[in-house]
PDB file of C-alpha atoms in Angstrom:
ATOM      1  CA  UNK L   1       4.133 -13.275  -9.224  1.00 95.00           C
ATOM      2  CA  UNK L   2       2.849 -12.026 -12.451  1.00 97.00           C
ATOM      3  CA  UNK L   3      -0.796 -10.330 -13.145  1.00 98.00           C
ATOM      4  CA  UNK L   4      -0.340  -8.733 -16.321  1.00 98.00           C
ATOM      5  CA  UNK L   5       1.433  -8.882 -19.744  1.00 97.00           C
ATOM      6  CA  UNK L   6       3.495  -5.351 -17.981  1.00 98.00           C
ATOM      7  CA  UNK L   7       2.199  -6.028 -14.077  1.00 98.00           C
ATOM      8  CA  UNK L   8       3.714  -7.423 -10.997  1.00 98.00           C
ATOM      9  CA  UNK L   9       2.507  -8.278  -7.339  1.00 98.00           C
ATOM     10  CA  UNK L  10       4.978  -9.177  -5.123  1.00 98.00           C
ATOM     11  CA  UNK L  11       2.503 -10.928  -1.516  1.00 98.00           C
ATOM     12  CA  UNK L  12       3.314 -11.382   1.993  1.00 96.00           C
ATOM     13  CA  UNK L  13       5.665  -9.658   3.160  1.00 97.00           C
ATOM     14  CA  UNK L  14       6.190  -9.559   6.585  1.00 94.00           C
ATOM     15  CA  UNK L  15       4.861  -6.980   8.967  1.00 95.00           C
ATOM     16  CA  UNK L  16       3.034  -6.997  12.898  1.00 93.00           C
ATOM     17  CA  UNK L  17       1.946 -10.036  13.509  1.00 91.00           C
ATOM     18  CA  UNK L  18      -0.777 -10.874  12.484  1.00 92.00           C
ATOM     19  CA  UNK L  19      -0.250  -8.439   9.238  1.00 94.00           C
ATOM     20  CA  UNK L  20       1.268  -9.411   6.016  1.00 96.00           C
ATOM     21  CA  UNK L  21       1.301  -6.560   3.699  1.00 98.00           C
ATOM     22  CA  UNK L  22       1.713  -6.652  -0.227  1.00 98.00           C
ATOM     23  CA  UNK L  23       4.497  -4.629  -3.073  1.00 98.00           C
ATOM     24  CA  UNK L  24       3.596  -4.536  -6.457  1.00 98.00           C
ATOM     25  CA  UNK L  25       5.013  -3.224  -9.603  1.00 98.00           C
ATOM     26  CA  UNK L  26       5.230  -1.522 -13.665  1.00 98.00           C
ATOM     27  CA  UNK L  27       6.952  -2.482 -16.427  1.00 98.00           C
ATOM     28  CA  UNK L  28       7.291   0.441 -18.927  1.00 98.00           C
ATOM     29  CA  UNK L  29       9.786   0.179 -21.832  1.00 98.00           C
ATOM     30  CA  UNK L  30      11.649   3.147 -20.085  1.00 98.00           C
ATOM     31  CA  UNK L  31      10.903   3.247 -17.063  1.00 98.00           C
ATOM     32  CA  UNK L  32       9.632   0.562 -13.927  1.00 98.00           C
ATOM     33  CA  UNK L  33       7.250   1.998 -11.616  1.00 98.00           C
ATOM     34  CA  UNK L  34       7.236   0.459  -7.434  1.00 98.00           C
ATOM     35  CA  UNK L  35       4.263   0.498  -5.698  1.00 98.00           C
ATOM     36  CA  UNK L  36       5.156   0.306  -2.996  1.00 98.00           C
ATOM     37  CA  UNK L  37       8.802  -0.389  -0.280  1.00 98.00           C
ATOM     38  CA  UNK L  38       7.891  -2.318   2.403  1.00 98.00           C
ATOM     39  CA  UNK L  39       7.725  -2.262   6.013  1.00 97.00           C
ATOM     40  CA  UNK L  40      11.224  -2.697   6.843  1.00 98.00           C
ATOM     41  CA  UNK L  41      14.551  -2.645   4.427  1.00 98.00           C
ATOM     42  CA  UNK L  42      15.191  -6.031   4.051  1.00 97.00           C
ATOM     43  CA  UNK L  43      11.485  -6.239   2.670  1.00 98.00           C
ATOM     44  CA  UNK L  44      12.358  -3.534   0.295  1.00 98.00           C
ATOM     45  CA  UNK L  45      15.143  -5.066  -0.712  1.00 98.00           C
ATOM     46  CA  UNK L  46      13.447  -7.934  -2.205  1.00 98.00           C
ATOM     47  CA  UNK L  47      11.855  -5.485  -4.137  1.00 98.00           C
ATOM     48  CA  UNK L  48      14.492  -4.073  -5.612  1.00 98.00           C
ATOM     49  CA  UNK L  49      15.527  -6.901  -6.424  1.00 98.00           C
ATOM     50  CA  UNK L  50      12.418  -8.427  -8.380  1.00 98.00           C
ATOM     51  CA  UNK L  51      11.575  -4.763 -10.129  1.00 98.00           C
ATOM     52  CA  UNK L  52      15.665  -4.539 -11.054  1.00 98.00           C
ATOM     53  CA  UNK L  53      14.800  -8.060 -12.536  1.00 97.00           C
ATOM     54  CA  UNK L  54      12.488  -7.511 -14.813  1.00 97.00           C
ATOM     55  CA  UNK L  55      13.920  -4.746 -17.070  1.00 97.00           C
ATOM     56  CA  UNK L  56      17.206  -3.675 -15.459  1.00 98.00           C
ATOM     57  CA  UNK L  57      18.026  -1.059 -18.235  1.00 98.00           C
ATOM     58  CA  UNK L  58      15.370   0.409 -16.871  1.00 98.00           C
ATOM     59  CA  UNK L  59      15.071   3.494 -14.557  1.00 98.00           C
ATOM     60  CA  UNK L  60      12.663   2.907 -10.804  1.00 98.00           C
ATOM     61  CA  UNK L  61      10.528   5.037  -9.626  1.00 98.00           C
ATOM     62  CA  UNK L  62       8.553   4.280  -6.202  1.00 98.00           C
ATOM     63  CA  UNK L  63       4.539   5.359  -6.132  1.00 98.00           C
ATOM     64  CA  UNK L  64       3.660   5.041  -2.352  1.00 98.00           C
ATOM     65  CA  UNK L  65      -0.334   4.194  -1.509  1.00 98.00           C
ATOM     66  CA  UNK L  66      -0.357   5.589   1.706  1.00 98.00           C
ATOM     67  CA  UNK L  67       1.369   6.711   5.633  1.00 98.00           C
ATOM     68  CA  UNK L  68       1.146   3.566   7.066  1.00 98.00           C
ATOM     69  CA  UNK L  69       4.916   2.161   7.798  1.00 98.00           C
ATOM     70  CA  UNK L  70       4.190  -0.878   6.485  1.00 98.00           C
ATOM     71  CA  UNK L  71       4.313   0.497   2.926  1.00 98.00           C
ATOM     72  CA  UNK L  72       6.736   2.694   3.125  1.00 98.00           C
ATOM     73  CA  UNK L  73       9.583   2.030   5.527  1.00 98.00           C
ATOM     74  CA  UNK L  74      11.545   0.820   2.574  1.00 98.00           C
ATOM     75  CA  UNK L  75      12.018   3.821   0.806  1.00 98.00           C
ATOM     76  CA  UNK L  76      15.383   4.750   2.395  1.00 98.00           C
ATOM     77  CA  UNK L  77      17.003   1.675   1.115  1.00 98.00           C
ATOM     78  CA  UNK L  78      15.483   3.038  -2.786  1.00 98.00           C
ATOM     79  CA  UNK L  79      15.868   6.545  -1.829  1.00 98.00           C
ATOM     80  CA  UNK L  80      19.757   5.260  -1.330  1.00 98.00           C
ATOM     81  CA  UNK L  81      19.195   3.664  -5.103  1.00 98.00           C
ATOM     82  CA  UNK L  82      19.083   7.868  -5.673  1.00 98.00           C
ATOM     83  CA  UNK L  83      15.743   6.719  -6.449  1.00 98.00           C
ATOM     84  CA  UNK L  84      12.898   9.517  -6.929  1.00 98.00           C
ATOM     85  CA  UNK L  85       9.903   8.387  -4.641  1.00 98.00           C
ATOM     86  CA  UNK L  86       6.235   9.924  -5.260  1.00 98.00           C
ATOM     87  CA  UNK L  87       3.889  10.040  -2.402  1.00 98.00           C
ATOM     88  CA  UNK L  88       0.732  11.987  -0.941  1.00 98.00           C
ATOM     89  CA  UNK L  89       1.695  15.155   0.373  1.00 98.00           C
ATOM     90  CA  UNK L  90       0.668  14.504   4.017  1.00 98.00           C
ATOM     91  CA  UNK L  91       3.277  11.927   4.116  1.00 98.00           C
ATOM     92  CA  UNK L  92       5.287  13.080   6.306  1.00 97.00           C
ATOM     93  CA  UNK L  93       6.573   9.883   8.569  1.00 98.00           C
ATOM     94  CA  UNK L  94       8.964  10.677  11.741  1.00 98.00           C
ATOM     95  CA  UNK L  95      11.963   8.589  12.846  1.00 98.00           C
ATOM     96  CA  UNK L  96       9.840   7.743  16.033  1.00 98.00           C
ATOM     97  CA  UNK L  97       7.235   5.816  14.272  1.00 98.00           C
ATOM     98  CA  UNK L  98       9.062   3.263  13.637  1.00 98.00           C
ATOM     99  CA  UNK L  99      10.610   3.318  16.782  1.00 98.00           C
ATOM    100  CA  UNK L 100       6.542   2.789  17.852  1.00 97.00           C
ATOM    101  CA  UNK L 101       6.769   0.126  15.386  1.00 95.00           C
ATOM    102  CA  UNK L 102      10.005  -2.232  16.893  1.00 97.00           C
ATOM    103  CA  UNK L 103       8.317  -1.474  20.775  1.00 97.00           C
ATOM    104  CA  UNK L 104       4.893  -3.342  19.115  1.00 95.00           C
ATOM    105  CA  UNK L 105       6.910  -6.317  17.217  1.00 96.00           C
ATOM    106  CA  UNK L 106       8.869  -7.061  20.293  1.00 97.00           C
ATOM    107  CA  UNK L 107       6.322  -7.163  21.956  1.00 97.00           C
ATOM    108  CA  UNK L 108       4.254 -10.047  19.334  1.00 95.00           C
ATOM    109  CA  UNK L 109       7.681 -12.572  20.221  1.00 96.00           C
ATOM    110  CA  UNK L 110       6.394 -15.138  22.451  1.00 96.00           C
ATOM    111  CA  UNK L 111      10.017 -16.061  23.506  1.00 97.00           C
ATOM    112  CA  UNK L 112      10.236 -14.155  27.221  1.00 97.00           C
ATOM    113  CA  UNK L 113      13.833 -14.899  25.803  1.00 98.00           C
ATOM    114  CA  UNK L 114      14.071 -13.167  22.653  1.00 97.00           C
ATOM    115  CA  UNK L 115      11.000 -10.763  23.933  1.00 97.00           C
ATOM    116  CA  UNK L 116      13.862  -9.277  26.532  1.00 97.00           C
ATOM    117  CA  UNK L 117      16.445  -8.848  23.485  1.00 97.00           C
ATOM    118  CA  UNK L 118      14.996  -6.721  21.715  1.00 97.00           C
ATOM    119  CA  UNK L 119      15.014  -9.258  18.852  1.00 97.00           C
ATOM    120  CA  UNK L 120      12.234  -6.890  16.859  1.00 97.00           C
ATOM    121  CA  UNK L 121      15.436  -5.219  16.297  1.00 97.00           C
ATOM    122  CA  UNK L 122      16.826  -8.086  13.890  1.00 97.00           C
ATOM    123  CA  UNK L 123      13.899  -7.916  12.544  1.00 97.00           C
ATOM    124  CA  UNK L 124      13.833  -4.347  11.130  1.00 97.00           C
ATOM    125  CA  UNK L 125      17.939  -3.664   9.929  1.00 96.00           C
ATOM    126  CA  UNK L 126      18.482  -1.388   8.259  1.00 97.00           C
ATOM    127  CA  UNK L 127      14.873   0.093   8.053  1.00 98.00           C
ATOM    128  CA  UNK L 128      14.962   3.681   8.824  1.00 98.00           C
ATOM    129  CA  UNK L 129      11.933   6.630   7.462  1.00 98.00           C
ATOM    130  CA  UNK L 130      12.231   8.635   4.177  1.00 98.00           C
ATOM    131  CA  UNK L 131       9.457  10.486   2.800  1.00 98.00           C
ATOM    132  CA  UNK L 132       8.010  10.774  -0.944  1.00 98.00           C
ATOM    133  CA  UNK L 133      11.053  13.157  -2.661  1.00 98.00           C
ATOM    134  CA  UNK L 134       7.800  13.926  -4.706  1.00 98.00           C
ATOM    135  CA  UNK L 135       4.428  14.871  -3.576  1.00 98.00           C
ATOM    136  CA  UNK L 136       0.805  14.012  -4.565  1.00 98.00           C
ATOM    137  CA  UNK L 137      -0.817  17.860  -4.302  1.00 98.00           C
ATOM    138  CA  UNK L 138      -3.514  16.158  -7.016  1.00 98.00           C
ATOM    139  CA  UNK L 139      -4.211  13.710  -9.467  1.00 98.00           C
ATOM    140  CA  UNK L 140      -2.625  12.397 -11.940  1.00 98.00           C
ATOM    141  CA  UNK L 141      -0.572  10.073 -15.047  1.00 98.00           C
ATOM    142  CA  UNK L 142       2.440   8.691 -16.177  1.00 97.00           C
ATOM    143  CA  UNK L 143       4.048   7.305 -18.746  1.00 98.00           C
ATOM    144  CA  UNK L 144       7.119   4.252 -18.406  1.00 98.00           C
ATOM    145  CA  UNK L 145       7.190   4.435 -21.989  1.00 98.00           C
ATOM    146  CA  UNK L 146       4.312   3.011 -24.008  1.00 96.00           C
ATOM    147  CA  UNK L 147       2.769   1.955 -20.290  1.00 98.00           C
ATOM    148  CA  UNK L 148      -0.493   4.866 -19.305  1.00 97.00           C
ATOM    149  CA  UNK L 149      -0.295   5.129 -14.826  1.00 98.00           C
ATOM    150  CA  UNK L 150      -3.329   6.646 -13.809  1.00 98.00           C
ATOM    151  CA  UNK L 151      -2.575   8.093 -10.360  1.00 98.00           C
ATOM    152  CA  UNK L 152      -5.273   8.321  -7.926  1.00 98.00           C
ATOM    153  CA  UNK L 153      -6.762   9.254  -4.341  1.00 98.00           C
ATOM    154  CA  UNK L 154      -8.328   6.592  -2.895  1.00 98.00           C
ATOM    155  CA  UNK L 155      -9.233   8.834   0.214  1.00 98.00           C
ATOM    156  CA  UNK L 156     -10.912   6.824   3.390  1.00 97.00           C
ATOM    157  CA  UNK L 157      -8.741   4.298   5.263  1.00 97.00           C
ATOM    158  CA  UNK L 158      -5.993   7.272   5.419  1.00 97.00           C
ATOM    159  CA  UNK L 159      -6.566  11.137   4.004  1.00 97.00           C
ATOM    160  CA  UNK L 160      -3.152   9.923   1.760  1.00 98.00           C
ATOM    161  CA  UNK L 161      -4.435   6.720   0.540  1.00 98.00           C
ATOM    162  CA  UNK L 162      -4.133   6.636  -3.532  1.00 98.00           C
ATOM    163  CA  UNK L 163      -4.072   4.202  -5.622  1.00 98.00           C
ATOM    164  CA  UNK L 164      -2.172   3.215  -9.788  1.00 98.00           C
ATOM    165  CA  UNK L 165      -4.559   1.701 -12.334  1.00 98.00           C
ATOM    166  CA  UNK L 166      -3.364   0.798 -15.634  1.00 98.00           C
ATOM    167  CA  UNK L 167      -6.162   1.016 -18.526  1.00 97.00           C
ATOM    168  CA  UNK L 168      -4.933  -0.941 -20.745  1.00 95.00           C
ATOM    169  CA  UNK L 169      -4.037  -4.300 -18.518  1.00 97.00           C
ATOM    170  CA  UNK L 170      -7.082  -3.377 -16.343  1.00 98.00           C
ATOM    171  CA  UNK L 171      -5.270  -3.766 -13.656  1.00 98.00           C
ATOM    172  CA  UNK L 172      -4.913  -1.473  -9.959  1.00 98.00           C
ATOM    173  CA  UNK L 173      -2.967  -1.198  -6.719  1.00 98.00           C
ATOM    174  CA  UNK L 174      -5.405  -0.354  -4.170  1.00 98.00           C
ATOM    175  CA  UNK L 175      -3.089  -0.171  -1.251  1.00 97.00           C
ATOM    176  CA  UNK L 176      -5.196  -0.862   1.809  1.00 98.00           C
ATOM    177  CA  UNK L 177      -8.731   0.764   0.297  1.00 98.00           C
ATOM    178  CA  UNK L 178      -8.983  -3.257   0.031  1.00 98.00           C
ATOM    179  CA  UNK L 179      -7.597  -5.719   1.698  1.00 98.00           C
ATOM    180  CA  UNK L 180      -8.062  -9.962   1.371  1.00 98.00           C
ATOM    181  CA  UNK L 181      -9.657 -11.726   3.130  1.00 95.00           C
ATOM    182  CA  UNK L 182      -8.620  -9.690   6.318  1.00 96.00           C
ATOM    183  CA  UNK L 183     -10.597  -6.302   7.951  1.00 95.00           C
ATOM    184  CA  UNK L 184     -10.451  -3.846   6.724  1.00 96.00           C
ATOM    185  CA  UNK L 185      -8.374  -1.517   9.180  1.00 95.00           C
ATOM    186  CA  UNK L 186     -10.701   1.567  10.071  1.00 95.00           C
ATOM    187  CA  UNK L 187      -8.321   2.671  13.305  1.00 92.00           C
ATOM    188  CA  UNK L 188      -7.414   4.938  11.897  1.00 90.00           C
ATOM    189  CA  UNK L 189     -10.723   7.232  11.595  1.00 93.00           C
ATOM    190  CA  UNK L 190     -13.617   8.598  11.790  1.00 95.00           C
ATOM    191  CA  UNK L 191     -17.287   8.568  10.328  1.00 96.00           C
ATOM    192  CA  UNK L 192     -16.032  10.928   7.451  1.00 96.00           C
ATOM    193  CA  UNK L 193     -13.388   8.957   7.297  1.00 97.00           C
ATOM    194  CA  UNK L 194     -15.694   6.004   6.534  1.00 97.00           C
ATOM    195  CA  UNK L 195     -18.546   7.662   4.675  1.00 97.00           C
ATOM    196  CA  UNK L 196     -14.917   8.674   1.994  1.00 98.00           C
ATOM    197  CA  UNK L 197     -14.292   5.284   1.827  1.00 98.00           C
ATOM    198  CA  UNK L 198     -16.834   3.791   0.959  1.00 98.00           C
ATOM    199  CA  UNK L 199     -17.000   6.556  -1.946  1.00 98.00           C
ATOM    200  CA  UNK L 200     -13.446   4.964  -2.803  1.00 98.00           C
ATOM    201  CA  UNK L 201     -14.739   2.089  -3.506  1.00 98.00           C
ATOM    202  CA  UNK L 202     -17.532   3.298  -5.758  1.00 98.00           C
ATOM    203  CA  UNK L 203     -14.985   5.121  -7.650  1.00 98.00           C
ATOM    204  CA  UNK L 204     -13.061   1.557  -7.858  1.00 98.00           C
ATOM    205  CA  UNK L 205     -16.247  -0.410  -8.948  1.00 97.00           C
ATOM    206  CA  UNK L 206     -16.263   2.251 -11.611  1.00 97.00           C
ATOM    207  CA  UNK L 207     -13.273   1.388 -13.122  1.00 97.00           C
ATOM    208  CA  UNK L 208     -14.381  -1.823 -14.145  1.00 97.00           C
ATOM    209  CA  UNK L 209     -10.862  -3.256 -13.053  1.00 98.00           C
ATOM    210  CA  UNK L 210      -9.343  -6.618 -14.225  1.00 98.00           C
ATOM    211  CA  UNK L 211      -7.607  -7.091 -11.441  1.00 98.00           C
ATOM    212  CA  UNK L 212      -6.795  -5.756  -8.258  1.00 98.00           C
ATOM    213  CA  UNK L 213      -3.456  -6.213  -6.306  1.00 98.00           C
ATOM    214  CA  UNK L 214      -4.639  -4.908  -2.920  1.00 98.00           C
ATOM    215  CA  UNK L 215      -2.754  -3.756   0.251  1.00 98.00           C
ATOM    216  CA  UNK L 216      -2.549  -7.059   2.105  1.00 98.00           C
ATOM    217  CA  UNK L 217      -3.960 -10.691   1.153  1.00 98.00           C
ATOM    218  CA  UNK L 218      -4.746 -12.642  -2.388  1.00 98.00           C
ATOM    219  CA  UNK L 219      -4.564 -11.039  -5.766  1.00 98.00           C
ATOM    220  CA  UNK L 220      -8.107 -10.611  -6.809  1.00 98.00           C
ATOM    221  CA  UNK L 221      -9.405 -11.130 -10.398  1.00 98.00           C
ATOM    222  CA  UNK L 222     -13.030 -11.265 -11.920  1.00 95.00           C
ATOM    223  CA  UNK L 223     -15.954 -11.962  -9.381  1.00 97.00           C
ATOM    224  CA  UNK L 224     -13.681 -11.795  -6.702  1.00 98.00           C
ATOM    225  CA  UNK L 225     -13.533  -8.394  -6.936  1.00 98.00           C
ATOM    226  CA  UNK L 226     -16.683  -7.011  -6.547  1.00 97.00           C
ATOM    227  CA  UNK L 227     -17.217  -9.572  -3.772  1.00 98.00           C
ATOM    228  CA  UNK L 228     -14.544  -7.910  -2.017  1.00 98.00           C
ATOM    229  CA  UNK L 229     -15.551  -4.571  -2.276  1.00 98.00           C
ATOM    230  CA  UNK L 230     -19.212  -5.709  -0.860  1.00 98.00           C
ATOM    231  CA  UNK L 231     -17.117  -7.456   2.168  1.00 98.00           C
ATOM    232  CA  UNK L 232     -15.623  -4.006   2.559  1.00 98.00           C
ATOM    233  CA  UNK L 233     -18.530  -2.209   2.305  1.00 98.00           C
ATOM    234  CA  UNK L 234     -20.608  -3.529   4.735  1.00 98.00           C
ATOM    235  CA  UNK L 235     -18.166  -4.179   7.284  1.00 97.00           C
ATOM    236  CA  UNK L 236     -17.901  -0.366   7.354  1.00 98.00           C
ATOM    237  CA  UNK L 237     -21.312  -0.009   6.750  1.00 97.00           C
ATOM    238  CA  UNK L 238     -22.011  -1.676  10.414  1.00 96.00           C
ATOM    239  CA  UNK L 239     -19.747   0.690  11.760  1.00 96.00           C
ATOM    240  CA  UNK L 240     -21.695   3.233  10.624  1.00 96.00           C
ATOM    241  CA  UNK L 241     -24.627   2.388  11.942  1.00 94.00           C
ATOM    242  CA  UNK L 242     -23.395   0.437  15.093  1.00 92.00           C
ATOM    243  CA  UNK L 243     -21.411   4.899  15.411  1.00 84.00           C
ATOM    244  CA  UNK L 244     -24.900   5.701  14.899  1.00 84.00           C
ATOM    245  CA  UNK L 245     -26.781   4.110  17.145  1.00 78.00           C
ATOM    246  CA  UNK L 246     -23.806   4.647  19.990  1.00 75.00           C
ATOM    247  CA  UNK L 247     -25.689   6.347  23.240  1.00 68.00           C
ATOM    248  CA  UNK L 248     -23.245   9.877  24.226  1.00 63.00           C
ATOM    249  CA  UNK L 249     -21.828   9.414  26.458  1.00 61.00           C
TER     250      UNK L 249
END
């Protein structure tokens, strides 16, 4: 899906039910920046195909918006193509993390025969753990060749969450700092992280993006962006209130 002159979104890539996940890419005159690599090798192949078709002569680079496997499990496929991968310096995943995901996915298979056969392996075939090769320690900028990219820290969902902003296009790729329709996933943190998440939403608001590709759900445009920010903010604030008023154990 083309979401701006030089920006694209690939939505609805499969992952653990009920979650699908998004990826995207931005195309400059010299480089194409791929944002997230999907949850499987098969998803990564799809992302790679779209990204290379947009401008075949470009060199690819990748950025991971966070540590969760639905955003980084395709890294190994891109590394097999000798593509460099940027990501937060705290993104360090292990093969055992992937093994746990395969077990979780297999448990979602309703048919007992397929489940007993471990058919989740088909979904994850060829998938392997590969961490970023270019650790990011501070906010930074990239030039794709006539196309400026800002890499912005937007933690909260995890400490590793970053966003990619294209000022001239008004496009923000924000990973799971924002989701559409889904409830924001608060499981990776507690009150301190949730408060940080609210600050990251404030940072996104100040950017005033015209288009947002969230980590999950539909691409957001115009007034949809502020509505989703308010929905996510309300969920986080409710969680903070509940935690604050929770009686001690």
